[in-house]
Amino acid sequence: MNAIRYYSKFGHSKQMAEAIENIVDAKAATVAEPLTEPVDTLYLGAGVFLGKVNGAVTDFIASLTPDNVKCVVLFGSCAIIESPVPQMRKALEARGIKVCDKSFTCKGSMGPLHSGHPDAQDIDAFKQFIQSTTQQ
Ligand SMILES: Cc1cc2nc3c(=O)[nH]c(=O)nc-3n(C[C@H](O)[C@H](O)[C@H](O)COP(=O)(O)O)c2cc1C
């Protein structure tokens, strides 16, 4: 069984999460929804604000254990820094949770900066990435 969780202030991570529902056979939900049963792969996504992922994401990560999550695939978007993924990876690995080496990040608009992103091409590339993680 798989699960998808995201935190999304402007709908970018939500858009990404919903794009993979059919591929991974799971319903996208926000990090406010705790996992209710053990999962094989958790797909977790977020943006970054003033250099940090939102506290709701770190709170969600703090609720996870290696017993209820076999492995995590991370994704995200941002406008300035390279990726929000390393912050989430660090918090998960500190809890002993296995994180897939591969992750996906695309540009996420911030006002006029990277306007329109994630766009259709970003979403297509993301879907292809997710396909590749399910074929391992
Ligand atoms: C108030 C604000 C602060 C932001 N701070 C950063 C930042 O520090 N670094 C960065 O790379 N992107 C920053 N961004 C861009 C967001 O990370 C980007 O819009 C992301 O796609 C949001 O994803 P979400 O809609 O899923 O929350 C900021 C955006 C806003 C509106």
mmCIF file of N, CA and C and ligand atoms in Angstrom:
data_model
loop_
_atom_site.group_PDB
_atom_site.id
_atom_site.type_symbol
_atom_site.label_atom_id
_atom_site.label_comp_id
_atom_site.label_asym_id
_atom_site.label_seq_id
_atom_site.Cartn_x
_atom_site.Cartn_y
_atom_site.Cartn_z
ATOM 1 N N MET A 1 0.825 -1.196 0.000
ATOM 2 C CA MET A 1 0.000 0.000 0.000
ATOM 3 C C MET A 1 0.874 1.267 0.000
ATOM 4 N N ASN A 2 0.444 2.241 -0.793
ATOM 5 C CA ASN A 2 1.182 3.501 -0.876
ATOM 6 C C ASN A 2 0.351 4.643 -0.287
ATOM 7 N N ALA A 3 1.032 5.762 -0.020
ATOM 8 C CA ALA A 3 0.319 6.955 0.453
ATOM 9 C C ALA A 3 0.975 8.190 -0.157
ATOM 10 N N ILE A 4 0.168 9.240 -0.323
ATOM 11 C CA ILE A 4 0.684 10.531 -0.818
ATOM 12 C C ILE A 4 0.297 11.596 0.202
ATOM 13 N N ARG A 5 1.295 12.368 0.625
ATOM 14 C CA ARG A 5 1.024 13.497 1.515
ATOM 15 C C ARG A 5 1.760 14.731 0.990
ATOM 16 N N TYR A 6 1.169 15.910 1.200
ATOM 17 C CA TYR A 6 1.809 17.144 0.753
ATOM 18 C C TYR A 6 1.433 18.296 1.679
ATOM 19 N N TYR A 7 2.263 19.310 1.658
ATOM 20 C CA TYR A 7 1.901 20.613 2.235
ATOM 21 C C TYR A 7 1.984 21.599 1.083
ATOM 22 N N SER A 8 0.930 22.391 0.884
ATOM 23 C CA SER A 8 0.915 23.256 -0.294
ATOM 24 C C SER A 8 0.228 24.572 -0.008
ATOM 25 N N LYS A 9 1.024 25.650 0.018
ATOM 26 C CA LYS A 9 0.456 26.967 0.302
ATOM 27 C C LYS A 9 -0.232 27.542 -0.931
ATOM 28 N N PHE A 10 0.359 27.350 -2.085
ATOM 29 C CA PHE A 10 -0.185 27.959 -3.309
ATOM 30 C C PHE A 10 -0.718 26.925 -4.292
ATOM 31 N N GLY A 11 -0.800 25.691 -3.852
ATOM 32 C CA GLY A 11 -1.390 24.652 -4.701
ATOM 33 C C GLY A 11 -0.394 23.930 -5.583
ATOM 34 N N HIS A 12 0.905 24.276 -5.513
ATOM 35 C CA HIS A 12 1.864 23.631 -6.412
ATOM 36 C C HIS A 12 2.098 22.169 -6.033
ATOM 37 N N SER A 13 2.384 21.935 -4.766
ATOM 38 C CA SER A 13 2.610 20.544 -4.335
ATOM 39 C C SER A 13 1.322 19.739 -4.443
ATOM 40 N N LYS A 14 0.185 20.405 -4.210
ATOM 41 C CA LYS A 14 -1.117 19.725 -4.343
ATOM 42 C C LYS A 14 -1.312 19.255 -5.783
ATOM 43 N N GLN A 15 -0.996 20.156 -6.727
ATOM 44 C CA GLN A 15 -1.128 19.830 -8.153
ATOM 45 C C GLN A 15 -0.242 18.619 -8.492
ATOM 46 N N MET A 16 0.987 18.633 -7.972
ATOM 47 C CA MET A 16 1.914 17.528 -8.228
ATOM 48 C C MET A 16 1.384 16.236 -7.597
ATOM 49 N N ALA A 17 0.938 16.343 -6.354
ATOM 50 C CA ALA A 17 0.461 15.153 -5.628
ATOM 51 C C ALA A 17 -0.731 14.526 -6.353
ATOM 52 N N GLU A 18 -1.646 15.372 -6.805
ATOM 53 C CA GLU A 18 -2.848 14.836 -7.467
ATOM 54 C C GLU A 18 -2.508 14.218 -8.830
ATOM 55 N N ALA A 19 -1.429 14.704 -9.455
ATOM 56 C CA ALA A 19 -1.034 14.179 -10.771
ATOM 57 C C ALA A 19 -0.544 12.733 -10.696
ATOM 58 N N ILE A 20 -0.146 12.286 -9.504
ATOM 59 C CA ILE A 20 0.428 10.926 -9.403
ATOM 60 C C ILE A 20 -0.525 9.924 -8.757
ATOM 61 N N GLU A 21 -1.735 10.388 -8.413
ATOM 62 C CA GLU A 21 -2.686 9.491 -7.721
ATOM 63 C C GLU A 21 -2.886 8.178 -8.474
ATOM 64 N N ASN A 22 -3.120 8.292 -9.791
ATOM 65 C CA ASN A 22 -3.400 7.070 -10.568
ATOM 66 C C ASN A 22 -2.169 6.207 -10.754
ATOM 67 N N ILE A 23 -1.003 6.845 -10.778
ATOM 68 C CA ILE A 23 0.231 6.078 -11.016
ATOM 69 C C ILE A 23 0.576 5.219 -9.796
ATOM 70 N N VAL A 24 0.385 5.785 -8.608
ATOM 71 C CA VAL A 24 0.824 5.050 -7.408
ATOM 72 C C VAL A 24 -0.350 4.415 -6.654
ATOM 73 N N ASP A 25 -1.553 4.609 -7.205
ATOM 74 C CA ASP A 25 -2.748 4.011 -6.622
ATOM 75 C C ASP A 25 -2.949 4.449 -5.166
ATOM 76 N N ALA A 26 -2.952 5.761 -4.968
ATOM 77 C CA ALA A 26 -3.202 6.315 -3.631
ATOM 78 C C ALA A 26 -3.869 7.670 -3.801
ATOM 79 N N LYS A 27 -4.582 8.099 -2.782
ATOM 80 C CA LYS A 27 -5.272 9.384 -2.815
ATOM 81 C C LYS A 27 -4.357 10.430 -2.186
ATOM 82 N N ALA A 28 -4.216 11.578 -2.848
ATOM 83 C CA ALA A 28 -3.382 12.650 -2.291
ATOM 84 C C ALA A 28 -4.100 13.307 -1.111
ATOM 85 N N ALA A 29 -3.356 13.547 -0.044
ATOM 86 C CA ALA A 29 -3.935 14.211 1.133
ATOM 87 C C ALA A 29 -2.873 15.108 1.758
ATOM 88 N N THR A 30 -3.313 16.079 2.540
ATOM 89 C CA THR A 30 -2.332 16.989 3.145
ATOM 90 C C THR A 30 -1.645 16.309 4.335
ATOM 91 N N VAL A 31 -0.555 16.923 4.776
ATOM 92 C CA VAL A 31 0.180 16.360 5.917
ATOM 93 C C VAL A 31 -0.632 16.461 7.214
ATOM 94 N N ALA A 32 -1.769 17.180 7.157
ATOM 95 C CA ALA A 32 -2.640 17.230 8.342
ATOM 96 C C ALA A 32 -3.333 15.887 8.567
ATOM 97 N N GLU A 33 -3.313 15.032 7.546
ATOM 98 C CA GLU A 33 -3.940 13.702 7.676
ATOM 99 C C GLU A 33 -2.890 12.659 8.020
ATOM 100 N N PRO A 34 -2.875 12.178 9.269
ATOM 101 C CA PRO A 34 -1.873 11.183 9.655
ATOM 102 C C PRO A 34 -2.054 9.884 8.885
ATOM 103 N N LEU A 35 -0.980 9.107 8.786
ATOM 104 C CA LEU A 35 -1.108 7.769 8.197
ATOM 105 C C LEU A 35 -1.879 6.903 9.185
ATOM 106 N N THR A 36 -2.817 6.127 8.672
ATOM 107 C CA THR A 36 -3.618 5.305 9.574
ATOM 108 C C THR A 36 -3.179 3.849 9.545
ATOM 109 N N GLU A 37 -2.397 3.482 8.513
ATOM 110 C CA GLU A 37 -1.866 2.110 8.464
ATOM 111 C C GLU A 37 -0.467 2.126 7.849
ATOM 112 N N PRO A 38 0.299 1.059 8.036
ATOM 113 C CA PRO A 38 1.653 1.025 7.490
ATOM 114 C C PRO A 38 1.646 1.129 5.961
ATOM 115 N N VAL A 39 2.639 1.817 5.407
ATOM 116 C CA VAL A 39 2.703 1.961 3.949
ATOM 117 C C VAL A 39 4.051 1.462 3.432
ATOM 118 N N ASP A 40 4.031 0.975 2.177
ATOM 119 C CA ASP A 40 5.279 0.559 1.538
ATOM 120 C C ASP A 40 6.054 1.797 1.091
ATOM 121 N N THR A 41 5.404 2.634 0.273
ATOM 122 C CA THR A 41 6.065 3.865 -0.174
ATOM 123 C C THR A 41 5.180 5.066 0.124
ATOM 124 N N LEU A 42 5.786 6.037 0.777
ATOM 125 C CA LEU A 42 5.125 7.315 1.041
ATOM 126 C C LEU A 42 5.709 8.346 0.073
ATOM 127 N N TYR A 43 4.856 9.020 -0.682
ATOM 128 C CA TYR A 43 5.276 10.095 -1.576
ATOM 129 C C TYR A 43 4.981 11.399 -0.845
ATOM 130 N N LEU A 44 6.039 12.161 -0.552
ATOM 131 C CA LEU A 44 5.885 13.347 0.299
ATOM 132 C C LEU A 44 6.435 14.588 -0.413
ATOM 133 N N GLY A 45 5.597 15.621 -0.511
ATOM 134 C CA GLY A 45 6.015 16.809 -1.256
ATOM 135 C C GLY A 45 5.697 18.108 -0.557
ATOM 136 N N ALA A 46 6.522 19.133 -0.840
ATOM 137 C CA ALA A 46 6.324 20.458 -0.238
ATOM 138 C C ALA A 46 7.113 21.512 -1.004
ATOM 139 N N GLY A 47 6.753 22.771 -0.763
ATOM 140 C CA GLY A 47 7.544 23.905 -1.229
ATOM 141 C C GLY A 47 8.381 24.422 -0.069
ATOM 142 N N VAL A 48 8.997 25.584 -0.265
ATOM 143 C CA VAL A 48 9.847 26.139 0.787
ATOM 144 C C VAL A 48 9.509 27.620 0.970
ATOM 145 N N PHE A 49 9.529 28.071 2.221
ATOM 146 C CA PHE A 49 9.156 29.455 2.544
ATOM 147 C C PHE A 49 10.195 30.052 3.464
ATOM 148 N N LEU A 50 10.770 31.161 3.001
ATOM 149 C CA LEU A 50 11.855 31.800 3.744
ATOM 150 C C LEU A 50 12.908 30.757 4.130
ATOM 151 N N GLY A 51 13.219 29.919 3.161
ATOM 152 C CA GLY A 51 14.311 28.953 3.328
ATOM 153 C C GLY A 51 13.936 27.661 4.023
ATOM 154 N N LYS A 52 12.681 27.530 4.451
ATOM 155 C CA LYS A 52 12.345 26.327 5.229
ATOM 156 C C LYS A 52 11.060 25.667 4.758
ATOM 157 N N VAL A 53 10.960 24.361 4.940
ATOM 158 C CA VAL A 53 9.668 23.708 4.737
ATOM 159 C C VAL A 53 8.796 24.050 5.943
ATOM 160 N N ASN A 54 7.491 24.091 5.736
ATOM 161 C CA ASN A 54 6.562 24.472 6.801
ATOM 162 C C ASN A 54 6.642 23.496 7.982
ATOM 163 N N GLY A 55 6.386 24.014 9.177
ATOM 164 C CA GLY A 55 6.415 23.192 10.389
ATOM 165 C C GLY A 55 5.436 22.025 10.339
ATOM 166 N N ALA A 56 4.365 22.170 9.558
ATOM 167 C CA ALA A 56 3.397 21.072 9.448
ATOM 168 C C ALA A 56 4.054 19.850 8.798
ATOM 169 N N VAL A 57 5.045 20.103 7.939
ATOM 170 C CA VAL A 57 5.751 18.990 7.280
ATOM 171 C C VAL A 57 6.671 18.306 8.296
ATOM 172 N N THR A 58 7.388 19.098 9.060
ATOM 173 C CA THR A 58 8.304 18.487 10.047
ATOM 174 C C THR A 58 7.505 17.787 11.158
ATOM 175 N N ASP A 59 6.330 18.342 11.508
ATOM 176 C CA ASP A 59 5.472 17.658 12.497
ATOM 177 C C ASP A 59 5.003 16.307 11.949
ATOM 178 N N PHE A 60 4.634 16.302 10.675
ATOM 179 C CA PHE A 60 4.179 15.047 10.058
ATOM 180 C C PHE A 60 5.318 14.021 10.062
ATOM 181 N N ILE A 61 6.513 14.486 9.671
ATOM 182 C CA ILE A 61 7.676 13.584 9.650
ATOM 183 C C ILE A 61 7.931 13.024 11.056
ATOM 184 N N ALA A 62 7.738 13.868 12.059
ATOM 185 C CA ALA A 62 7.965 13.426 13.448
ATOM 186 C C ALA A 62 6.975 12.344 13.869
ATOM 187 N N SER A 63 5.865 12.208 13.125
ATOM 188 C CA SER A 63 4.867 11.178 13.464
ATOM 189 C C SER A 63 5.188 9.835 12.795
ATOM 190 N N LEU A 64 6.203 9.807 11.924
ATOM 191 C CA LEU A 64 6.516 8.587 11.162
ATOM 192 C C LEU A 64 7.581 7.758 11.860
ATOM 193 N N THR A 65 7.519 6.453 11.639
ATOM 194 C CA THR A 65 8.559 5.562 12.162
ATOM 195 C C THR A 65 8.950 4.573 11.056
ATOM 196 N N PRO A 66 10.133 3.971 11.190
ATOM 197 C CA PRO A 66 10.522 2.953 10.185
ATOM 198 C C PRO A 66 9.528 1.790 10.158
ATOM 199 N N ASP A 67 8.756 1.617 11.226
ATOM 200 C CA ASP A 67 7.761 0.536 11.244
ATOM 201 C C ASP A 67 6.537 0.844 10.394
ATOM 202 N N ASN A 68 6.144 2.133 10.338
ATOM 203 C CA ASN A 68 4.927 2.400 9.553
ATOM 204 C C ASN A 68 5.214 2.912 8.140
ATOM 205 N N VAL A 69 6.508 3.186 7.826
ATOM 206 C CA VAL A 69 6.862 3.623 6.466
ATOM 207 C C VAL A 69 8.118 2.887 6.016
ATOM 208 N N LYS A 70 7.973 2.079 4.957
ATOM 209 C CA LYS A 70 9.145 1.328 4.470
ATOM 210 C C LYS A 70 10.118 2.247 3.755
ATOM 211 N N CYS A 71 9.590 3.135 2.870
ATOM 212 C CA CYS A 71 10.477 4.089 2.215
ATOM 213 C C CYS A 71 9.701 5.305 1.720
ATOM 214 N N VAL A 72 10.426 6.402 1.536
ATOM 215 C CA VAL A 72 9.800 7.673 1.170
ATOM 216 C C VAL A 72 10.406 8.176 -0.139
ATOM 217 N N VAL A 73 9.537 8.632 -1.038
ATOM 218 C CA VAL A 73 9.979 9.318 -2.249
ATOM 219 C C VAL A 73 9.602 10.793 -2.087
ATOM 220 N N LEU A 74 10.613 11.653 -2.197
ATOM 221 C CA LEU A 74 10.390 13.087 -1.928
ATOM 222 C C LEU A 74 10.253 13.882 -3.222
ATOM 223 N N PHE A 75 9.389 14.906 -3.163
ATOM 224 C CA PHE A 75 9.263 15.825 -4.297
ATOM 225 C C PHE A 75 8.945 17.220 -3.772
ATOM 226 N N GLY A 76 9.154 18.207 -4.643
ATOM 227 C CA GLY A 76 8.866 19.563 -4.201
ATOM 228 C C GLY A 76 9.094 20.579 -5.297
ATOM 229 N N SER A 77 8.850 21.830 -4.932
ATOM 230 C CA SER A 77 9.095 22.942 -5.857
ATOM 231 C C SER A 77 9.553 24.140 -5.049
ATOM 232 N N CYS A 78 10.266 25.037 -5.710
ATOM 233 C CA CYS A 78 10.762 26.231 -5.030
ATOM 234 C C CYS A 78 11.195 27.239 -6.090
ATOM 235 N N ALA A 79 11.426 28.485 -5.648
ATOM 236 C CA ALA A 79 11.741 29.541 -6.608
ATOM 237 C C ALA A 79 13.210 29.946 -6.582
ATOM 238 N N ILE A 80 13.857 29.812 -5.442
ATOM 239 C CA ILE A 80 15.210 30.369 -5.294
ATOM 240 C C ILE A 80 16.247 29.287 -4.981
ATOM 241 N N ILE A 81 16.012 28.563 -3.904
ATOM 242 C CA ILE A 81 17.004 27.548 -3.525
ATOM 243 C C ILE A 81 16.921 26.364 -4.484
ATOM 244 N N GLU A 82 17.863 25.436 -4.330
ATOM 245 C CA GLU A 82 17.904 24.316 -5.271
ATOM 246 C C GLU A 82 16.713 23.372 -5.087
ATOM 247 N N SER A 83 16.374 23.108 -3.811
ATOM 248 C CA SER A 83 15.299 22.130 -3.565
ATOM 249 C C SER A 83 14.933 22.078 -2.082
ATOM 250 N N PRO A 84 13.657 21.864 -1.776
ATOM 251 C CA PRO A 84 13.276 21.627 -0.379
ATOM 252 C C PRO A 84 13.551 20.189 0.067
ATOM 253 N N VAL A 85 13.949 19.338 -0.888
ATOM 254 C CA VAL A 85 14.090 17.909 -0.585
ATOM 255 C C VAL A 85 15.148 17.616 0.495
ATOM 256 N N PRO A 86 16.355 18.223 0.445
ATOM 257 C CA PRO A 86 17.367 17.855 1.448
ATOM 258 C C PRO A 86 16.899 18.049 2.891
ATOM 259 N N GLN A 87 16.087 19.090 3.134
ATOM 260 C CA GLN A 87 15.589 19.318 4.504
ATOM 261 C C GLN A 87 14.686 18.174 4.955
ATOM 262 N N MET A 88 13.828 17.745 4.051
ATOM 263 C CA MET A 88 12.914 16.650 4.412
ATOM 264 C C MET A 88 13.693 15.348 4.560
ATOM 265 N N ARG A 89 14.664 15.137 3.639
ATOM 266 C CA ARG A 89 15.485 13.914 3.701
ATOM 267 C C ARG A 89 16.203 13.819 5.054
ATOM 268 N N LYS A 90 16.781 14.950 5.467
ATOM 269 C CA LYS A 90 17.551 14.953 6.714
ATOM 270 C C LYS A 90 16.647 14.579 7.902
ATOM 271 N N ALA A 91 15.452 15.185 7.949
ATOM 272 C CA ALA A 91 14.533 14.930 9.070
ATOM 273 C C ALA A 91 14.064 13.463 9.066
ATOM 274 N N LEU A 92 13.835 12.908 7.882
ATOM 275 C CA LEU A 92 13.386 11.511 7.795
ATOM 276 C C LEU A 92 14.515 10.562 8.185
ATOM 277 N N GLU A 93 15.708 10.817 7.656
ATOM 278 C CA GLU A 93 16.832 9.915 7.935
ATOM 279 C C GLU A 93 17.210 9.967 9.412
ATOM 280 N N ALA A 94 17.006 11.135 10.031
ATOM 281 C CA ALA A 94 17.285 11.245 11.466
ATOM 282 C C ALA A 94 16.358 10.338 12.270
ATOM 283 N N ARG A 95 15.216 9.994 11.686
ATOM 284 C CA ARG A 95 14.280 9.083 12.354
ATOM 285 C C ARG A 95 14.499 7.627 11.929
ATOM 286 N N GLY A 96 15.526 7.412 11.134
ATOM 287 C CA GLY A 96 15.838 6.048 10.704
ATOM 288 C C GLY A 96 14.957 5.568 9.567
ATOM 289 N N ILE A 97 14.317 6.506 8.875
ATOM 290 C CA ILE A 97 13.404 6.129 7.787
ATOM 291 C C ILE A 97 14.149 6.179 6.456
ATOM 292 N N LYS A 98 13.972 5.123 5.661
ATOM 293 C CA LYS A 98 14.665 5.009 4.374
ATOM 294 C C LYS A 98 14.060 5.987 3.367
ATOM 295 N N VAL A 99 14.941 6.752 2.708
ATOM 296 C CA VAL A 99 14.493 7.714 1.705
ATOM 297 C C VAL A 99 15.112 7.325 0.360
ATOM 298 N N CYS A 100 14.281 7.280 -0.659
ATOM 299 C CA CYS A 100 14.759 6.938 -2.009
ATOM 300 C C CYS A 100 15.852 7.932 -2.427
ATOM 301 N N ASP A 101 16.939 7.408 -3.014
ATOM 302 C CA ASP A 101 18.036 8.284 -3.466
ATOM 303 C C ASP A 101 17.529 9.302 -4.472
ATOM 304 N N LYS A 102 16.624 8.845 -5.333
ATOM 305 C CA LYS A 102 16.126 9.734 -6.383
ATOM 306 C C LYS A 102 14.976 10.590 -5.843
ATOM 307 N N SER A 103 14.947 11.857 -6.260
ATOM 308 C CA SER A 103 13.857 12.737 -5.855
ATOM 309 C C SER A 103 13.535 13.655 -7.035
ATOM 310 N N PHE A 104 12.467 14.433 -6.895
ATOM 311 C CA PHE A 104 12.087 15.329 -7.996
ATOM 312 C C PHE A 104 11.795 16.727 -7.454
ATOM 313 N N THR A 105 12.429 17.711 -8.094
ATOM 314 C CA THR A 105 12.146 19.111 -7.761
ATOM 315 C C THR A 105 11.982 19.896 -9.055
ATOM 316 N N CYS A 106 10.992 20.805 -9.074
ATOM 317 C CA CYS A 106 10.871 21.719 -10.212
ATOM 318 C C CYS A 106 10.683 23.135 -9.690
ATOM 319 N N LYS A 107 10.704 24.092 -10.589
ATOM 320 C CA LYS A 107 10.474 25.469 -10.191
ATOM 321 C C LYS A 107 9.018 25.646 -9.769
ATOM 322 N N GLY A 108 8.809 26.449 -8.724
ATOM 323 C CA GLY A 108 7.463 26.820 -8.290
ATOM 324 C C GLY A 108 7.402 28.328 -8.238
ATOM 325 N N SER A 109 6.406 28.906 -8.865
ATOM 326 C CA SER A 109 6.380 30.368 -9.003
ATOM 327 C C SER A 109 6.315 31.076 -7.651
ATOM 328 N N MET A 110 6.956 32.234 -7.621
ATOM 329 C CA MET A 110 6.874 33.133 -6.461
ATOM 330 C C MET A 110 6.612 34.509 -7.063
ATOM 331 N N GLY A 111 5.356 34.945 -7.068
ATOM 332 C CA GLY A 111 5.008 36.177 -7.775
ATOM 333 C C GLY A 111 5.381 36.020 -9.240
ATOM 334 N N PRO A 112 6.071 37.026 -9.813
ATOM 335 C CA PRO A 112 6.441 36.939 -11.226
ATOM 336 C C PRO A 112 7.610 35.994 -11.500
ATOM 337 N N LEU A 113 8.306 35.603 -10.444
ATOM 338 C CA LEU A 113 9.461 34.718 -10.616
ATOM 339 C C LEU A 113 8.990 33.296 -10.945
ATOM 340 N N HIS A 114 9.460 32.765 -12.069
ATOM 341 C CA HIS A 114 9.066 31.421 -12.542
ATOM 342 C C HIS A 114 7.556 31.302 -12.714
ATOM 343 N N SER A 115 6.967 32.395 -13.163
ATOM 344 C CA SER A 115 5.515 32.440 -13.342
ATOM 345 C C SER A 115 5.006 31.245 -14.160
ATOM 346 N N GLY A 116 3.920 30.659 -13.697
ATOM 347 C CA GLY A 116 3.308 29.535 -14.418
ATOM 348 C C GLY A 116 3.834 28.167 -14.015
ATOM 349 N N HIS A 117 4.883 28.119 -13.214
ATOM 350 C CA HIS A 117 5.436 26.819 -12.780
ATOM 351 C C HIS A 117 4.853 26.418 -11.430
ATOM 352 N N PRO A 118 4.641 25.124 -11.225
ATOM 353 C CA PRO A 118 4.861 24.026 -12.151
ATOM 354 C C PRO A 118 3.907 24.123 -13.345
ATOM 355 N N ASP A 119 4.464 23.923 -14.559
ATOM 356 C CA ASP A 119 3.631 23.962 -15.757
ATOM 357 C C ASP A 119 3.403 22.523 -16.261
ATOM 358 N N ALA A 120 2.741 22.420 -17.415
ATOM 359 C CA ALA A 120 2.395 21.084 -17.924
ATOM 360 C C ALA A 120 3.636 20.217 -18.134
ATOM 361 N N GLN A 121 4.728 20.854 -18.594
ATOM 362 C CA GLN A 121 5.966 20.085 -18.820
ATOM 363 C C GLN A 121 6.543 19.572 -17.501
ATOM 364 N N ASP A 122 6.495 20.443 -16.481
ATOM 365 C CA ASP A 122 6.984 20.022 -15.160
ATOM 366 C C ASP A 122 6.184 18.823 -14.659
ATOM 367 N N ILE A 123 4.871 18.898 -14.822
ATOM 368 C CA ILE A 123 4.007 17.818 -14.326
ATOM 369 C C ILE A 123 4.263 16.530 -15.112
ATOM 370 N N ASP A 124 4.467 16.654 -16.421
ATOM 371 C CA ASP A 124 4.778 15.469 -17.230
ATOM 372 C C ASP A 124 6.094 14.831 -16.774
ATOM 373 N N ALA A 125 7.096 15.684 -16.568
ATOM 374 C CA ALA A 125 8.403 15.174 -16.123
ATOM 375 C C ALA A 125 8.266 14.514 -14.752
ATOM 376 N N PHE A 126 7.447 15.105 -13.908
ATOM 377 C CA PHE A 126 7.228 14.535 -12.572
ATOM 378 C C PHE A 126 6.563 13.158 -12.678
ATOM 379 N N LYS A 127 5.559 13.061 -13.524
ATOM 380 C CA LYS A 127 4.869 11.779 -13.691
ATOM 381 C C LYS A 127 5.836 10.710 -14.202
ATOM 382 N N GLN A 128 6.695 11.108 -15.127
ATOM 383 C CA GLN A 128 7.689 10.147 -15.647
ATOM 384 C C GLN A 128 8.640 9.702 -14.548
ATOM 385 N N PHE A 129 9.041 10.663 -13.719
ATOM 386 C CA PHE A 129 9.923 10.334 -12.601
ATOM 387 C C PHE A 129 9.240 9.319 -11.676
ATOM 388 N N ILE A 130 7.987 9.580 -11.361
ATOM 389 C CA ILE A 130 7.260 8.683 -10.447
ATOM 390 C C ILE A 130 7.122 7.290 -11.063
ATOM 391 N N GLN A 131 6.840 7.257 -12.370
ATOM 392 C CA GLN A 131 6.792 5.954 -13.060
ATOM 393 C C GLN A 131 8.093 5.206 -12.841
ATOM 394 N N SER A 132 9.207 5.912 -12.973
ATOM 395 C CA SER A 132 10.521 5.257 -12.853
ATOM 396 C C SER A 132 10.728 4.722 -11.436
ATOM 397 N N THR A 133 10.165 5.371 -10.430
ATOM 398 C CA THR A 133 10.347 4.875 -9.053
ATOM 399 C C THR A 133 9.502 3.629 -8.801
ATOM 400 N N THR A 134 8.434 3.463 -9.575
ATOM 401 C CA THR A 134 7.578 2.287 -9.341
ATOM 402 C C THR A 134 8.116 1.068 -10.085
ATOM 403 N N GLN A 135 9.107 1.284 -10.965
ATOM 404 C CA GLN A 135 9.635 0.169 -11.754
ATOM 405 C C GLN A 135 10.925 -0.402 -11.189
ATOM 406 N N GLN A 136 11.251 -0.011 -9.945
ATOM 407 C CA GLN A 136 12.512 -0.497 -9.372
ATOM 408 C C GLN A 136 12.381 -1.918 -8.878
HETATM 409 C C1 LIG B 1 6.187 34.151 1.008
HETATM 410 C C2 LIG B 1 6.987 33.209 0.160
HETATM 411 C C3 LIG B 1 8.256 32.859 0.543
HETATM 412 C C4 LIG B 1 9.023 31.978 -0.268
HETATM 413 N N1 LIG B 1 10.294 31.683 0.117
HETATM 414 C C5 LIG B 1 11.061 30.919 -0.703
HETATM 415 C C6 LIG B 1 12.418 30.647 -0.374
HETATM 416 O O1 LIG B 1 12.928 31.057 0.660
HETATM 417 N N2 LIG B 1 13.160 29.907 -1.230
HETATM 418 C C7 LIG B 1 12.629 29.410 -2.386
HETATM 419 O O2 LIG B 1 13.337 28.748 -3.128
HETATM 420 N N3 LIG B 1 11.326 29.618 -2.728
HETATM 421 C C8 LIG B 1 10.538 30.365 -1.905
HETATM 422 N N4 LIG B 1 9.235 30.585 -2.230
HETATM 423 C C9 LIG B 1 8.645 29.896 -3.402
HETATM 424 C C10 LIG B 1 7.831 28.641 -3.010
HETATM 425 O O3 LIG B 1 8.664 27.663 -2.450
HETATM 426 C C11 LIG B 1 7.132 28.110 -4.274
HETATM 427 O O4 LIG B 1 6.102 29.011 -4.636
HETATM 428 C C12 LIG B 1 6.556 26.705 -4.110
HETATM 429 O O5 LIG B 1 6.213 26.219 -5.391
HETATM 430 C C13 LIG B 1 5.335 26.684 -3.222
HETATM 431 O O6 LIG B 1 4.798 25.382 -3.208
HETATM 432 P P1 LIG B 1 3.356 25.086 -2.619
HETATM 433 O O7 LIG B 1 2.340 25.886 -3.377
HETATM 434 O O8 LIG B 1 3.153 23.629 -2.807
HETATM 435 O O9 LIG B 1 3.385 25.447 -1.151
HETATM 436 C C14 LIG B 1 8.471 31.460 -1.459
HETATM 437 C C15 LIG B 1 7.171 31.829 -1.829
HETATM 438 C C16 LIG B 1 6.443 32.706 -1.054
HETATM 439 C C17 LIG B 1 5.091 33.130 -1.520
#
